[in-house]
Tab-separated table of C-alpha atoms in Angstrom:
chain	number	residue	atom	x	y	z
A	1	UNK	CA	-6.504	-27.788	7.584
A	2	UNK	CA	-3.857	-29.447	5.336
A	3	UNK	CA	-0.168	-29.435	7.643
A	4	UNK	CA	2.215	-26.899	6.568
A	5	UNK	CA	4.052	-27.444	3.920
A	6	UNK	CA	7.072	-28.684	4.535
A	7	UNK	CA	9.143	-29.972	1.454
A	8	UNK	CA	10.425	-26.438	0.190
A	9	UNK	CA	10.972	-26.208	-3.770
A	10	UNK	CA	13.822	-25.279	-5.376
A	11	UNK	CA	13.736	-21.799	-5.618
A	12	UNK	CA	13.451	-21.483	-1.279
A	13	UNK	CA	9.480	-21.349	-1.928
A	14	UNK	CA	7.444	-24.087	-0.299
A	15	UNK	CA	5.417	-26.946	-1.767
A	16	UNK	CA	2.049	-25.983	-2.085
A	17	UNK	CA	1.007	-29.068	-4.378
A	18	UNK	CA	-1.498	-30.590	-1.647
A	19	UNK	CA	-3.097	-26.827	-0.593
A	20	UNK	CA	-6.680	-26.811	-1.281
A	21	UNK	CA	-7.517	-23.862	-2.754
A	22	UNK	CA	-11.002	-22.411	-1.986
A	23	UNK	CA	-12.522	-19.290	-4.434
A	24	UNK	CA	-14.709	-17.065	-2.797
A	25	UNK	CA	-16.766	-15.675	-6.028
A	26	UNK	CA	-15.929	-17.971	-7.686
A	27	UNK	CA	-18.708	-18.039	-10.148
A	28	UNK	CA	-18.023	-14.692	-11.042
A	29	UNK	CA	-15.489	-14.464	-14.424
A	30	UNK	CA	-11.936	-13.986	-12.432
A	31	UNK	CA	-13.298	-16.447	-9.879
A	32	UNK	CA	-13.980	-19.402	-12.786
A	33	UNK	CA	-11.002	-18.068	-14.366
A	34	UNK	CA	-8.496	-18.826	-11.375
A	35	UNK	CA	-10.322	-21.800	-10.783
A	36	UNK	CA	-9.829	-23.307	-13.889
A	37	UNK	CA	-6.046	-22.592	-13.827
A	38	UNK	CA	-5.230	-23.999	-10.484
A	39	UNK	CA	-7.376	-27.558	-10.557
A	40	UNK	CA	-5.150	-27.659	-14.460
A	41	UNK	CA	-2.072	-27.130	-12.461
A	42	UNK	CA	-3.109	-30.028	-10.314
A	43	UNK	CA	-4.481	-28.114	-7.538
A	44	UNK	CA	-7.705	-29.159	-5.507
A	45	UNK	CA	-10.027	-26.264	-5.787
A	46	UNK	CA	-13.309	-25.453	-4.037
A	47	UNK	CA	-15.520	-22.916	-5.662
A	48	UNK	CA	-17.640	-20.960	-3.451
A	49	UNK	CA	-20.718	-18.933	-3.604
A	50	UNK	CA	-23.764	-17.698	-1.730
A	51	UNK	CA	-25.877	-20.487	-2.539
A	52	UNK	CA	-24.177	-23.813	-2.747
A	53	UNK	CA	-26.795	-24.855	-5.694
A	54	UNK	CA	-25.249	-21.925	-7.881
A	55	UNK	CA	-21.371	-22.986	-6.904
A	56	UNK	CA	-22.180	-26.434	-8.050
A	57	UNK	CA	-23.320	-25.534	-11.091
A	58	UNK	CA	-20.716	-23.507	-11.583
A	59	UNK	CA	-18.161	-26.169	-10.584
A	60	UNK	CA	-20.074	-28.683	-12.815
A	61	UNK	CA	-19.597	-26.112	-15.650
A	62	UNK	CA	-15.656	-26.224	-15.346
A	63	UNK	CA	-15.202	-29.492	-14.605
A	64	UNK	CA	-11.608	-31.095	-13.499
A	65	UNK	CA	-12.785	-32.639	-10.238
A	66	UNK	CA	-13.635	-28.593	-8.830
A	67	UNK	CA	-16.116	-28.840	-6.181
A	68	UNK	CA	-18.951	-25.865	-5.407
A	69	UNK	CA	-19.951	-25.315	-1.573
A	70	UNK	CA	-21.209	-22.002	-0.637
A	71	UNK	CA	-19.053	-19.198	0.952
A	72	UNK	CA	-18.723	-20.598	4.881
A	73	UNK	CA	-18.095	-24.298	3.396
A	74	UNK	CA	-15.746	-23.223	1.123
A	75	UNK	CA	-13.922	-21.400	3.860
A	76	UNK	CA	-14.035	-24.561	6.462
A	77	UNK	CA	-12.512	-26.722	3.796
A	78	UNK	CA	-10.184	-24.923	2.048
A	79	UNK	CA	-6.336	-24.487	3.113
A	80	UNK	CA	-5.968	-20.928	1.020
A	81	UNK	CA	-8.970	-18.902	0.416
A	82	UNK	CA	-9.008	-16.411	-2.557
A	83	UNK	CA	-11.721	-13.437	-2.473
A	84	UNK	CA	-12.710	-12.432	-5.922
A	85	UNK	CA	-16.049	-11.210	-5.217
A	86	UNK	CA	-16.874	-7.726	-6.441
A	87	UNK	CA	-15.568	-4.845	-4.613
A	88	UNK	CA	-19.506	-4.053	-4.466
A	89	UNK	CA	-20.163	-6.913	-1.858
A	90	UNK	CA	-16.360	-7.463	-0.064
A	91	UNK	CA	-17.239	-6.755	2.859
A	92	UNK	CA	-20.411	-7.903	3.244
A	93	UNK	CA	-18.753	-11.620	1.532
A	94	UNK	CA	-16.250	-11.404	3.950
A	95	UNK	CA	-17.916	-9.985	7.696
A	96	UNK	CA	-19.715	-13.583	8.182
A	97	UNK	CA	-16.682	-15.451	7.800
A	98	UNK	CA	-14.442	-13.970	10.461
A	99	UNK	CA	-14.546	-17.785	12.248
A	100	UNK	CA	-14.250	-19.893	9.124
A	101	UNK	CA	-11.285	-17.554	7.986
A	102	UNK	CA	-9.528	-17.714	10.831
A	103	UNK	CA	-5.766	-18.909	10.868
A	104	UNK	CA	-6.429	-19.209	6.833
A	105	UNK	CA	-4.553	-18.145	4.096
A	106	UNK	CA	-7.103	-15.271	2.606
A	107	UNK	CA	-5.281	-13.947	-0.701
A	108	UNK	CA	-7.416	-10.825	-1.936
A	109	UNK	CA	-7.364	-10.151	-5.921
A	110	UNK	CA	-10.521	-7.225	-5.649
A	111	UNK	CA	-9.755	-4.353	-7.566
A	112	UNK	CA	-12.107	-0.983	-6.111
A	113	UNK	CA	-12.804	0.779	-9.594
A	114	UNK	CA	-15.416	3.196	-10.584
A	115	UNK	CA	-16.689	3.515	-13.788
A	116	UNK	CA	-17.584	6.196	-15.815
A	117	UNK	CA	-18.297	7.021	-19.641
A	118	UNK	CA	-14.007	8.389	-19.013
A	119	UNK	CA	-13.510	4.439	-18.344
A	120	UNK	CA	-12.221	3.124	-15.264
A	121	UNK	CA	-10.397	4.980	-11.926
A	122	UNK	CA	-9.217	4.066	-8.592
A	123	UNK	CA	-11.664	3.814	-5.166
A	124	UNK	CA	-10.330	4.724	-2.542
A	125	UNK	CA	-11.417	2.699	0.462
A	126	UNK	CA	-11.828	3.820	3.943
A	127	UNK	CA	-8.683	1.211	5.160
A	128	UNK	CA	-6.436	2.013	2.633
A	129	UNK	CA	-7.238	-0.795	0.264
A	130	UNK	CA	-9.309	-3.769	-0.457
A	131	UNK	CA	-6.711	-5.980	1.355
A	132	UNK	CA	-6.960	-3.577	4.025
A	133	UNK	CA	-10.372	-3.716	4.627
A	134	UNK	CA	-10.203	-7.446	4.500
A	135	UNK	CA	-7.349	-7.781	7.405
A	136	UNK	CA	-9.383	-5.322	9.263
A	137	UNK	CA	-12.751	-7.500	9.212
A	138	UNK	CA	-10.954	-10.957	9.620
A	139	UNK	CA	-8.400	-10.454	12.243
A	140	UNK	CA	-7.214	-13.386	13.058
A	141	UNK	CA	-6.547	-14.487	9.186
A	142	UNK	CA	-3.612	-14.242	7.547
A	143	UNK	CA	-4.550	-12.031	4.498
A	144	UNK	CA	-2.369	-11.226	1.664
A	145	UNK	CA	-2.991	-9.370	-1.518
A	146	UNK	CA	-2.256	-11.113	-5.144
A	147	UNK	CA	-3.594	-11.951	-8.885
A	148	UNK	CA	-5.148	-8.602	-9.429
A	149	UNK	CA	-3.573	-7.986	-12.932
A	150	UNK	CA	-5.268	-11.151	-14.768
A	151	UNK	CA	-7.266	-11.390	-17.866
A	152	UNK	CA	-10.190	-13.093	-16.864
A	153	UNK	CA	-10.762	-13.600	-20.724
A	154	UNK	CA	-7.479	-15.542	-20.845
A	155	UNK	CA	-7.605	-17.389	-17.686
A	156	UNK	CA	-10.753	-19.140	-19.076
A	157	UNK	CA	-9.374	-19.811	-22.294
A	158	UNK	CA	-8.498	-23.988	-22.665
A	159	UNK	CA	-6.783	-22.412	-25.926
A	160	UNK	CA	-4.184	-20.558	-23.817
A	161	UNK	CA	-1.912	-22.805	-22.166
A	162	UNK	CA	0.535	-20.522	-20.566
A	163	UNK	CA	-0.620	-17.085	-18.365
A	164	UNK	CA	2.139	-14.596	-19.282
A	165	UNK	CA	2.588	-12.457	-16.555
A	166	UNK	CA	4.559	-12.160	-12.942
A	167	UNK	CA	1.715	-11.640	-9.542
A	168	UNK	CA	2.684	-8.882	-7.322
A	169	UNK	CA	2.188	-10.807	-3.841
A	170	UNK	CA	1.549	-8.666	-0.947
A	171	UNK	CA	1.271	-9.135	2.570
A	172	UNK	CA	2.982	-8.632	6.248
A	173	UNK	CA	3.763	-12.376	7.092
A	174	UNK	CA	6.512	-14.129	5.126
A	175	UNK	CA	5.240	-17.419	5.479
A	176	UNK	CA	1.720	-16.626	4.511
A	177	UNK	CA	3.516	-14.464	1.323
A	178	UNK	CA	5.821	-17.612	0.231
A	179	UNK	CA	3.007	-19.841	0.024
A	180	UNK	CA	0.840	-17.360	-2.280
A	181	UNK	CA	4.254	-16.748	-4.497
A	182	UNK	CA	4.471	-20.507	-4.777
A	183	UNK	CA	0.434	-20.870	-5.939
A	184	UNK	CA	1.069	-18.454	-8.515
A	185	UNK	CA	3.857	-20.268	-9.762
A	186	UNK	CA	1.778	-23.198	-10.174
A	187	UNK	CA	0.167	-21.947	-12.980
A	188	UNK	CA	1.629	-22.265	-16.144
A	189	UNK	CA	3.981	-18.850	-17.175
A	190	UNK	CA	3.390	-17.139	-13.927
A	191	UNK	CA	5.832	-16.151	-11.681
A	192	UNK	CA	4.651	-14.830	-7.916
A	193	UNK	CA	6.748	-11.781	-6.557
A	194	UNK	CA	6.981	-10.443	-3.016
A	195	UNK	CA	5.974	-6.219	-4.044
A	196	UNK	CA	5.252	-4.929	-0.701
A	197	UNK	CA	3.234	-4.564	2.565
A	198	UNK	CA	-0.455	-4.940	2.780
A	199	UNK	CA	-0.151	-0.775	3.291
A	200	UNK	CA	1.238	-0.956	-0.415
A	201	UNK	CA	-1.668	-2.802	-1.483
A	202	UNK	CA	-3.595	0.181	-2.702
A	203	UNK	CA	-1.677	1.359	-5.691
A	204	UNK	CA	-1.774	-2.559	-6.768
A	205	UNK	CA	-5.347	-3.147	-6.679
A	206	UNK	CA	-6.284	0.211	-8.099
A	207	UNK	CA	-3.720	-0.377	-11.569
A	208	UNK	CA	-6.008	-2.410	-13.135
A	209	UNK	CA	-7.892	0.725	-14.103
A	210	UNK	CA	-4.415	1.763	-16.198
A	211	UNK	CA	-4.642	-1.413	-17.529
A	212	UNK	CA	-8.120	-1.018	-18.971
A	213	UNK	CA	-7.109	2.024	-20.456
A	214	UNK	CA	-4.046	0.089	-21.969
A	215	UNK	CA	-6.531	-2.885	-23.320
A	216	UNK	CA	-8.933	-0.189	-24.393
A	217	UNK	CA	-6.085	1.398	-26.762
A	218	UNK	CA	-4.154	-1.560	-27.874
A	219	UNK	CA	-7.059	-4.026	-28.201
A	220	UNK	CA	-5.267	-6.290	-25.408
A	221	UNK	CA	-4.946	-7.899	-22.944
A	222	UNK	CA	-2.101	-6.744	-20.997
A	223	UNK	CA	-0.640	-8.048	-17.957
A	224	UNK	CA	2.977	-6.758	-16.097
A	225	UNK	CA	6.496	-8.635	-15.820
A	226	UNK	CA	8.328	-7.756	-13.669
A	227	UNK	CA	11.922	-7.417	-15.370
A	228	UNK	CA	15.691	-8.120	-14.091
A	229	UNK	CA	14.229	-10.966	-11.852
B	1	UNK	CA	9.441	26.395	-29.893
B	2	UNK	CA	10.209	24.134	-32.270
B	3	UNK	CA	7.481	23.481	-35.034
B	4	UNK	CA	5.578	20.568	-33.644
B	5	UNK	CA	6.676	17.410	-35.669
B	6	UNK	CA	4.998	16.479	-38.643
B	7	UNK	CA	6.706	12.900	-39.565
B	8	UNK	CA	5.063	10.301	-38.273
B	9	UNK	CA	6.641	7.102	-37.288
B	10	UNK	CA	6.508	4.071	-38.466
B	11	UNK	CA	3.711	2.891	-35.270
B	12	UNK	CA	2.084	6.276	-35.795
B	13	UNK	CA	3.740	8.151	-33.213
B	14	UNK	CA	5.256	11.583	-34.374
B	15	UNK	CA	9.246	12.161	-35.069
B	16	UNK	CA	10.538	13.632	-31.692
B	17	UNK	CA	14.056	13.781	-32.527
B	18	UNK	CA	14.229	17.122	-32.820
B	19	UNK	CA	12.392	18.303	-29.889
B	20	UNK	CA	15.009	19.545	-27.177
B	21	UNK	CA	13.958	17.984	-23.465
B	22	UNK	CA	14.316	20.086	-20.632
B	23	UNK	CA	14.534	18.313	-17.224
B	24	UNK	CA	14.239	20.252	-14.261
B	25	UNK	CA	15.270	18.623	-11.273
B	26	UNK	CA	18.179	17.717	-13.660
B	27	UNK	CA	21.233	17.460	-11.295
B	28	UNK	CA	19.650	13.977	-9.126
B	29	UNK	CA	20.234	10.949	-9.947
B	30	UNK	CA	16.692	10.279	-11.857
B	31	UNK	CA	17.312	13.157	-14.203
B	32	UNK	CA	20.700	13.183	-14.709
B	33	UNK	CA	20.286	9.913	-15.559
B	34	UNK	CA	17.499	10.308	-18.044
B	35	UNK	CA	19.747	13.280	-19.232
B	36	UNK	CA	21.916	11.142	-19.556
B	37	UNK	CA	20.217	8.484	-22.311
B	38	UNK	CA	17.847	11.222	-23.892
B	39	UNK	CA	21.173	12.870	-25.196
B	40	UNK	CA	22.582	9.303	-26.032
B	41	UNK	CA	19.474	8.859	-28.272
B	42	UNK	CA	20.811	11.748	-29.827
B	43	UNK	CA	17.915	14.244	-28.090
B	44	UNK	CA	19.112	18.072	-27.673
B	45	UNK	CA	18.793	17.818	-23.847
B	46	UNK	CA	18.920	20.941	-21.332
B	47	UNK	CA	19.079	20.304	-17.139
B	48	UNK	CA	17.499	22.838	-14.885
B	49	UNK	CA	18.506	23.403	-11.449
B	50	UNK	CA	18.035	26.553	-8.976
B	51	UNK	CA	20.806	27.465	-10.023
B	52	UNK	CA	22.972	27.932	-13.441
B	53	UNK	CA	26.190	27.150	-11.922
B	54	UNK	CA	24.946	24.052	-10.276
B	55	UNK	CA	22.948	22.825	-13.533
B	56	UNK	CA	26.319	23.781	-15.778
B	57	UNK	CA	28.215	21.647	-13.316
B	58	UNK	CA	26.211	18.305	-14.258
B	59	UNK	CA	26.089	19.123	-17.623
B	60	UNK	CA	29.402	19.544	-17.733
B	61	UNK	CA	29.855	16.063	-16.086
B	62	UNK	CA	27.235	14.074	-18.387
B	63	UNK	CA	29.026	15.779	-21.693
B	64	UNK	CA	27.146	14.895	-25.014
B	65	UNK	CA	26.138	18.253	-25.352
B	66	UNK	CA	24.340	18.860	-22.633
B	67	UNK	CA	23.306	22.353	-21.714
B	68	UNK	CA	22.713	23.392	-17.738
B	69	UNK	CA	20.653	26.622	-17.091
B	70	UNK	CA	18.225	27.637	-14.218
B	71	UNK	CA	14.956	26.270	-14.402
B	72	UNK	CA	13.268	29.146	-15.889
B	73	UNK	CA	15.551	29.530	-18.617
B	74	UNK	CA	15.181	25.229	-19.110
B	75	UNK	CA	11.469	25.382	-19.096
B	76	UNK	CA	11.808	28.639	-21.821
B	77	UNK	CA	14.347	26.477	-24.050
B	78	UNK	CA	12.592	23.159	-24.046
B	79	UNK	CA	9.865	21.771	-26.368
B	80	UNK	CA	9.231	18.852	-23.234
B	81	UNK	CA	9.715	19.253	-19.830
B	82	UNK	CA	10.265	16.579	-17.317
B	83	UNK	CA	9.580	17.422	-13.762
B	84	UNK	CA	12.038	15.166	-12.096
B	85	UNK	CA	11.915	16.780	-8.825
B	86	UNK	CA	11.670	15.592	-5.146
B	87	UNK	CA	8.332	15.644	-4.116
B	88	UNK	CA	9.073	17.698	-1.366
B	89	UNK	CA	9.784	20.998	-3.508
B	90	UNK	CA	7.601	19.719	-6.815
B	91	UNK	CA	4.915	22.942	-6.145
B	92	UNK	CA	7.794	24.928	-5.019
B	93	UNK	CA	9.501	24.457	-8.255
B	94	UNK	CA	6.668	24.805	-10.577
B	95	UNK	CA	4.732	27.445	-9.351
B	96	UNK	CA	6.885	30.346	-10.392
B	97	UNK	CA	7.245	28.646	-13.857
B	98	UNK	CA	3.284	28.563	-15.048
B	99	UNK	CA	4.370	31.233	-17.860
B	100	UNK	CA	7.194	29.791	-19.053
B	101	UNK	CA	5.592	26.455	-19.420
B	102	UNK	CA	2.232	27.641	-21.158
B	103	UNK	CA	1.908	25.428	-23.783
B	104	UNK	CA	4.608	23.005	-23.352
B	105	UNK	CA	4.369	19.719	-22.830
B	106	UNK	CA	5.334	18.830	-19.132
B	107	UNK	CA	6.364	15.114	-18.024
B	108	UNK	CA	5.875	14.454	-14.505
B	109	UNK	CA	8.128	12.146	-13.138
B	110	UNK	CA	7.215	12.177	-9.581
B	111	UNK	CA	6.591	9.601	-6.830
B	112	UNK	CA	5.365	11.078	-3.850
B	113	UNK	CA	6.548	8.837	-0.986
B	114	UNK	CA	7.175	8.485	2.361
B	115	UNK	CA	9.724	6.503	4.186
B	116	UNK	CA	10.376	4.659	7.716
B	117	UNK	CA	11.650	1.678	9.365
B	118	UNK	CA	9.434	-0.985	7.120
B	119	UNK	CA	10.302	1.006	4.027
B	120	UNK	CA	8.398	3.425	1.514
B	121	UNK	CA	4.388	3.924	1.665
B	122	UNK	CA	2.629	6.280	-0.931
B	123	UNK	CA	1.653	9.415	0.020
B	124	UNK	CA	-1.697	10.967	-1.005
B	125	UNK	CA	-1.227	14.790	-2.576
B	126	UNK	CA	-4.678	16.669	-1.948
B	127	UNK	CA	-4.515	17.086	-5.834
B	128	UNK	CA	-4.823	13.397	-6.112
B	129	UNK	CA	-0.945	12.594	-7.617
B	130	UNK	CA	2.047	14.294	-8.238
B	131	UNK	CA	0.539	14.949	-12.117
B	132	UNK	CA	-2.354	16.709	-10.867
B	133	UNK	CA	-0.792	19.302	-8.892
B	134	UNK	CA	1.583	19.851	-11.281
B	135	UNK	CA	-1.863	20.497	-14.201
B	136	UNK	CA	-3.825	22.191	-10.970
B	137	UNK	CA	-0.170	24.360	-10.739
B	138	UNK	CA	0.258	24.971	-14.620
B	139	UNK	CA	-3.484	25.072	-16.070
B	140	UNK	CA	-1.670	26.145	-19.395
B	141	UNK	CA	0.451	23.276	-19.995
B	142	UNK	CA	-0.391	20.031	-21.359
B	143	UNK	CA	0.751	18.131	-18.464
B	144	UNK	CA	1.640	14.319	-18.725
B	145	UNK	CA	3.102	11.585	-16.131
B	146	UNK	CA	5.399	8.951	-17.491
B	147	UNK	CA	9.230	8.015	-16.331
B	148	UNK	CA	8.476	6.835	-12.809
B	149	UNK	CA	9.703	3.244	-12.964
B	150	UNK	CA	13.366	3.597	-13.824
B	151	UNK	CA	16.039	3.105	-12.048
B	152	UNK	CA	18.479	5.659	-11.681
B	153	UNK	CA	21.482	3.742	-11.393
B	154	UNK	CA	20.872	1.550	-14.693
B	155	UNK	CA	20.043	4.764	-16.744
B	156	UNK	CA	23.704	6.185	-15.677
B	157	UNK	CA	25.111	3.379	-16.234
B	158	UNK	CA	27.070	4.133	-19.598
B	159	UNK	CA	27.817	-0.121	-19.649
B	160	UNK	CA	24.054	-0.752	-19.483
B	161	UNK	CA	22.960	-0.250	-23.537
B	162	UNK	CA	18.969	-0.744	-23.190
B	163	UNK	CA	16.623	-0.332	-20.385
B	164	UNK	CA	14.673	-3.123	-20.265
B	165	UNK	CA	11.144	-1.114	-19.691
B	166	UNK	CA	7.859	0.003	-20.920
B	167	UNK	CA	7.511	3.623	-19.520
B	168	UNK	CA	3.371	4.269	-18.894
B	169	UNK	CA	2.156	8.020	-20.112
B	170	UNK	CA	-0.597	9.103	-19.010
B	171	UNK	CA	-2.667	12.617	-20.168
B	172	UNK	CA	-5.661	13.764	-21.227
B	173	UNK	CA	-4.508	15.226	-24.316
B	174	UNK	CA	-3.733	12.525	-27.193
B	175	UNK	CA	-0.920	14.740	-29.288
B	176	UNK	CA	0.890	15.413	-25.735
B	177	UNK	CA	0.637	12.129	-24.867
B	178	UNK	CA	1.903	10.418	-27.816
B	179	UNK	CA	4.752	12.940	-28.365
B	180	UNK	CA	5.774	11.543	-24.933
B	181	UNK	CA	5.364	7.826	-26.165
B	182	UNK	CA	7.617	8.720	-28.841
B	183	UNK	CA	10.396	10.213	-26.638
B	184	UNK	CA	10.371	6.882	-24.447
B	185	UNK	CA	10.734	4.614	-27.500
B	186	UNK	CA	13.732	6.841	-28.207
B	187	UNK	CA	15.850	5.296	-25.643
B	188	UNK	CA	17.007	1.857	-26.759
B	189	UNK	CA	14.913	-0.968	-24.900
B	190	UNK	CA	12.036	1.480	-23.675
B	191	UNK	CA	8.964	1.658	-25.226
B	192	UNK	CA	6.473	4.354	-24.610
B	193	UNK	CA	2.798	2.884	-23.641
B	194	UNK	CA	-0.821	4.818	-23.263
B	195	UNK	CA	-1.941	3.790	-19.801
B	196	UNK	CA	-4.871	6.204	-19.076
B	197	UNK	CA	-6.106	9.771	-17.942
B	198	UNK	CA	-4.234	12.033	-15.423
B	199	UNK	CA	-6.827	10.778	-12.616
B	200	UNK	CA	-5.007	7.182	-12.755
B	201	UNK	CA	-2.007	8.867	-12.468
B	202	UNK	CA	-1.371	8.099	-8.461
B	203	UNK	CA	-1.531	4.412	-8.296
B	204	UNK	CA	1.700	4.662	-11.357
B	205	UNK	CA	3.449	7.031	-9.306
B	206	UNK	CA	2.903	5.132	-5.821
B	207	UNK	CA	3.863	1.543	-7.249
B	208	UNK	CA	7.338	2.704	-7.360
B	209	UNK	CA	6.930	1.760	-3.590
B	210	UNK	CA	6.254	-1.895	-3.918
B	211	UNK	CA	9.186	-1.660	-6.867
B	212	UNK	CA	11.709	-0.667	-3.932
B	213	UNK	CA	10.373	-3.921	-2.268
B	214	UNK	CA	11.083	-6.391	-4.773
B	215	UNK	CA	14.438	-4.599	-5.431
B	216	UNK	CA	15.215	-5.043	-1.801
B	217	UNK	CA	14.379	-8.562	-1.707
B	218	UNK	CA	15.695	-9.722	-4.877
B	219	UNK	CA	18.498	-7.907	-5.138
B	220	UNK	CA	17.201	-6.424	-8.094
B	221	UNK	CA	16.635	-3.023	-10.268
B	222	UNK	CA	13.035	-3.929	-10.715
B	223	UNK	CA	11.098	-2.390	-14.119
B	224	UNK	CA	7.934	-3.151	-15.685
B	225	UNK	CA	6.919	-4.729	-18.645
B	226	UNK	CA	3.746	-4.839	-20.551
B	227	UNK	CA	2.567	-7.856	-22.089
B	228	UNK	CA	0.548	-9.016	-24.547
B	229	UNK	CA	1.411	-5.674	-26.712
């Protein structure tokens, strides 16, 4: 693992240039998406997947120097590890890597939805939350909750060069929260804000069905700022 | 009631200026204050409180012609009624009012929440949200959820002159819903957004407990904005 950082930036939030950033789905379309945005920033990024053949390609695909590895790789060489696999296989991404995860950075972006011909609405998982259940199978990790309000349409876009929206960071551990806040803020027109406790996580992660109805209405792609901050 | 409005504005909402707004729950600080700016938009606004005396009192304090009556007699007056209760007496106060709010539109406001030493959690109503007791409560009324992201103390402030906001409504009936979007864009700065079904309506009303902790980290009066619409 990369040392702390320790040169803090200007706005108190630490320097998180040098952080490799591992993507656990990341072949899936938030997965390339954030991938894409953080190795533009400047970022070292590992994508990860179940096969290490299929992460390549995938990494191959986006180019910018990202590397492919499969899941437990991805998690022994990365310094932050982001889980956007489906809500489908979360736990069963995440029980294996308990070792590989531990002492990490793991910043959860899974959104629990059902779907139905009404459109999208909340899951409610049996710990509360996605991040929940994540904190509960890797104990010894430092797991936060961020970047579940993105377009995965416009994070992929090369046309798009700024992401217009704030990321609601959540976690229990300061330290592990500032250094999210501060990889959000990496990307171009992001801001990361501290919203809450990993026991707040729910209402965040489960949102993202409004916002479907909101893109389904407006033909959008809508995304939350935070105002008088 | 007043005829339902025929004029349609300019984005294809309805005209909703002459619709008078009953608020029941009136006299705290979240409906006094949006007493407070629906009358400054030039709305007909009445509170509601247990009592007539109490609701006269802080009508009598807001002035711009605003009437105070008991909630019955609000909920009788009122084309739109917002429920800007506590949670703890939301059933209590609707219950006895299911005939006088048959066929009104009814705007829950409420965030069900619970409080202790690391600050507010959601709560979980067996109903699902605050928005589906209140349609389980009044099966006549074409219930709605908006309002629940405001702040209190910039609505009554009379030197704040827009709140900087997009207000989510939520319902399963299009006319109610958009007569709602209306009466949000009719306080300066707000605008009035579609942001799903009744079902979604929890995780709206519990974020307002990861907006209490960026407002007590940043100092801040924290509101939402949508973007990309």
């Amino acid at each position: 693992m990369t040392p702390p950082p320790s040169q803090p930036a200007a706005d108190g939030l630490p320097d998180v240039s040098s952080l490799v950033v591992g993507i656990l789905g990341g072949t899936g379309p938030q997965g390339r998406g954030l991938a894409y945005r953080f190795a533009r920033a400047g970022q070292q990024v590992v994508i990860g997947s179940r096969t290490a053949e299929r992460a390549a390609a995938a990494a191959a695909g986006l180019g910018l120097g990202i590397r492919g590895l499969d899941n437990a790789a991805t998690a022994r060489d990365s310094d932050v590890v982001i889980v956007a696999v489906p809500w489908e296989s979360h736990a069963d991404v995440l029980s294996p890597l308990r070792t590989e995860l531990a002492g990490k950075i793991v910043v959860d972006c899974v959104n629990p939805l059902g779907f139905d011909k009404q459109g999208a609405y909340a899951l409610r998982p049996a710990e509360g939350s996605a991040a929940q259940q994540a904190a509960a199978l890797l104990p010894e990790a430092r797991v936060t909750a961020a970047f579940h309000h993105l377009s995965a349409v416009l994070l992929q876009d090369p046309e798009v060069d700024g992401i217009d929206i704030d990321v609601m960071v959540l976690g229990d551990e300061r330290a592990a929260t500032d250094v999210v806040q501060a990889l959000a803020a990496r990307i171009t027109g992001m801001r990361g804000i501290y919203a809450g406790r990993l026991r707040n996580a729910h209402q965040v992660e489960s949102l993202v069905a409004n916002l479907i109805s909101v893109n389904r209405r407006y033909k959008a792609h809508a995304g939350l700022r935070i105002t008088d901050l």
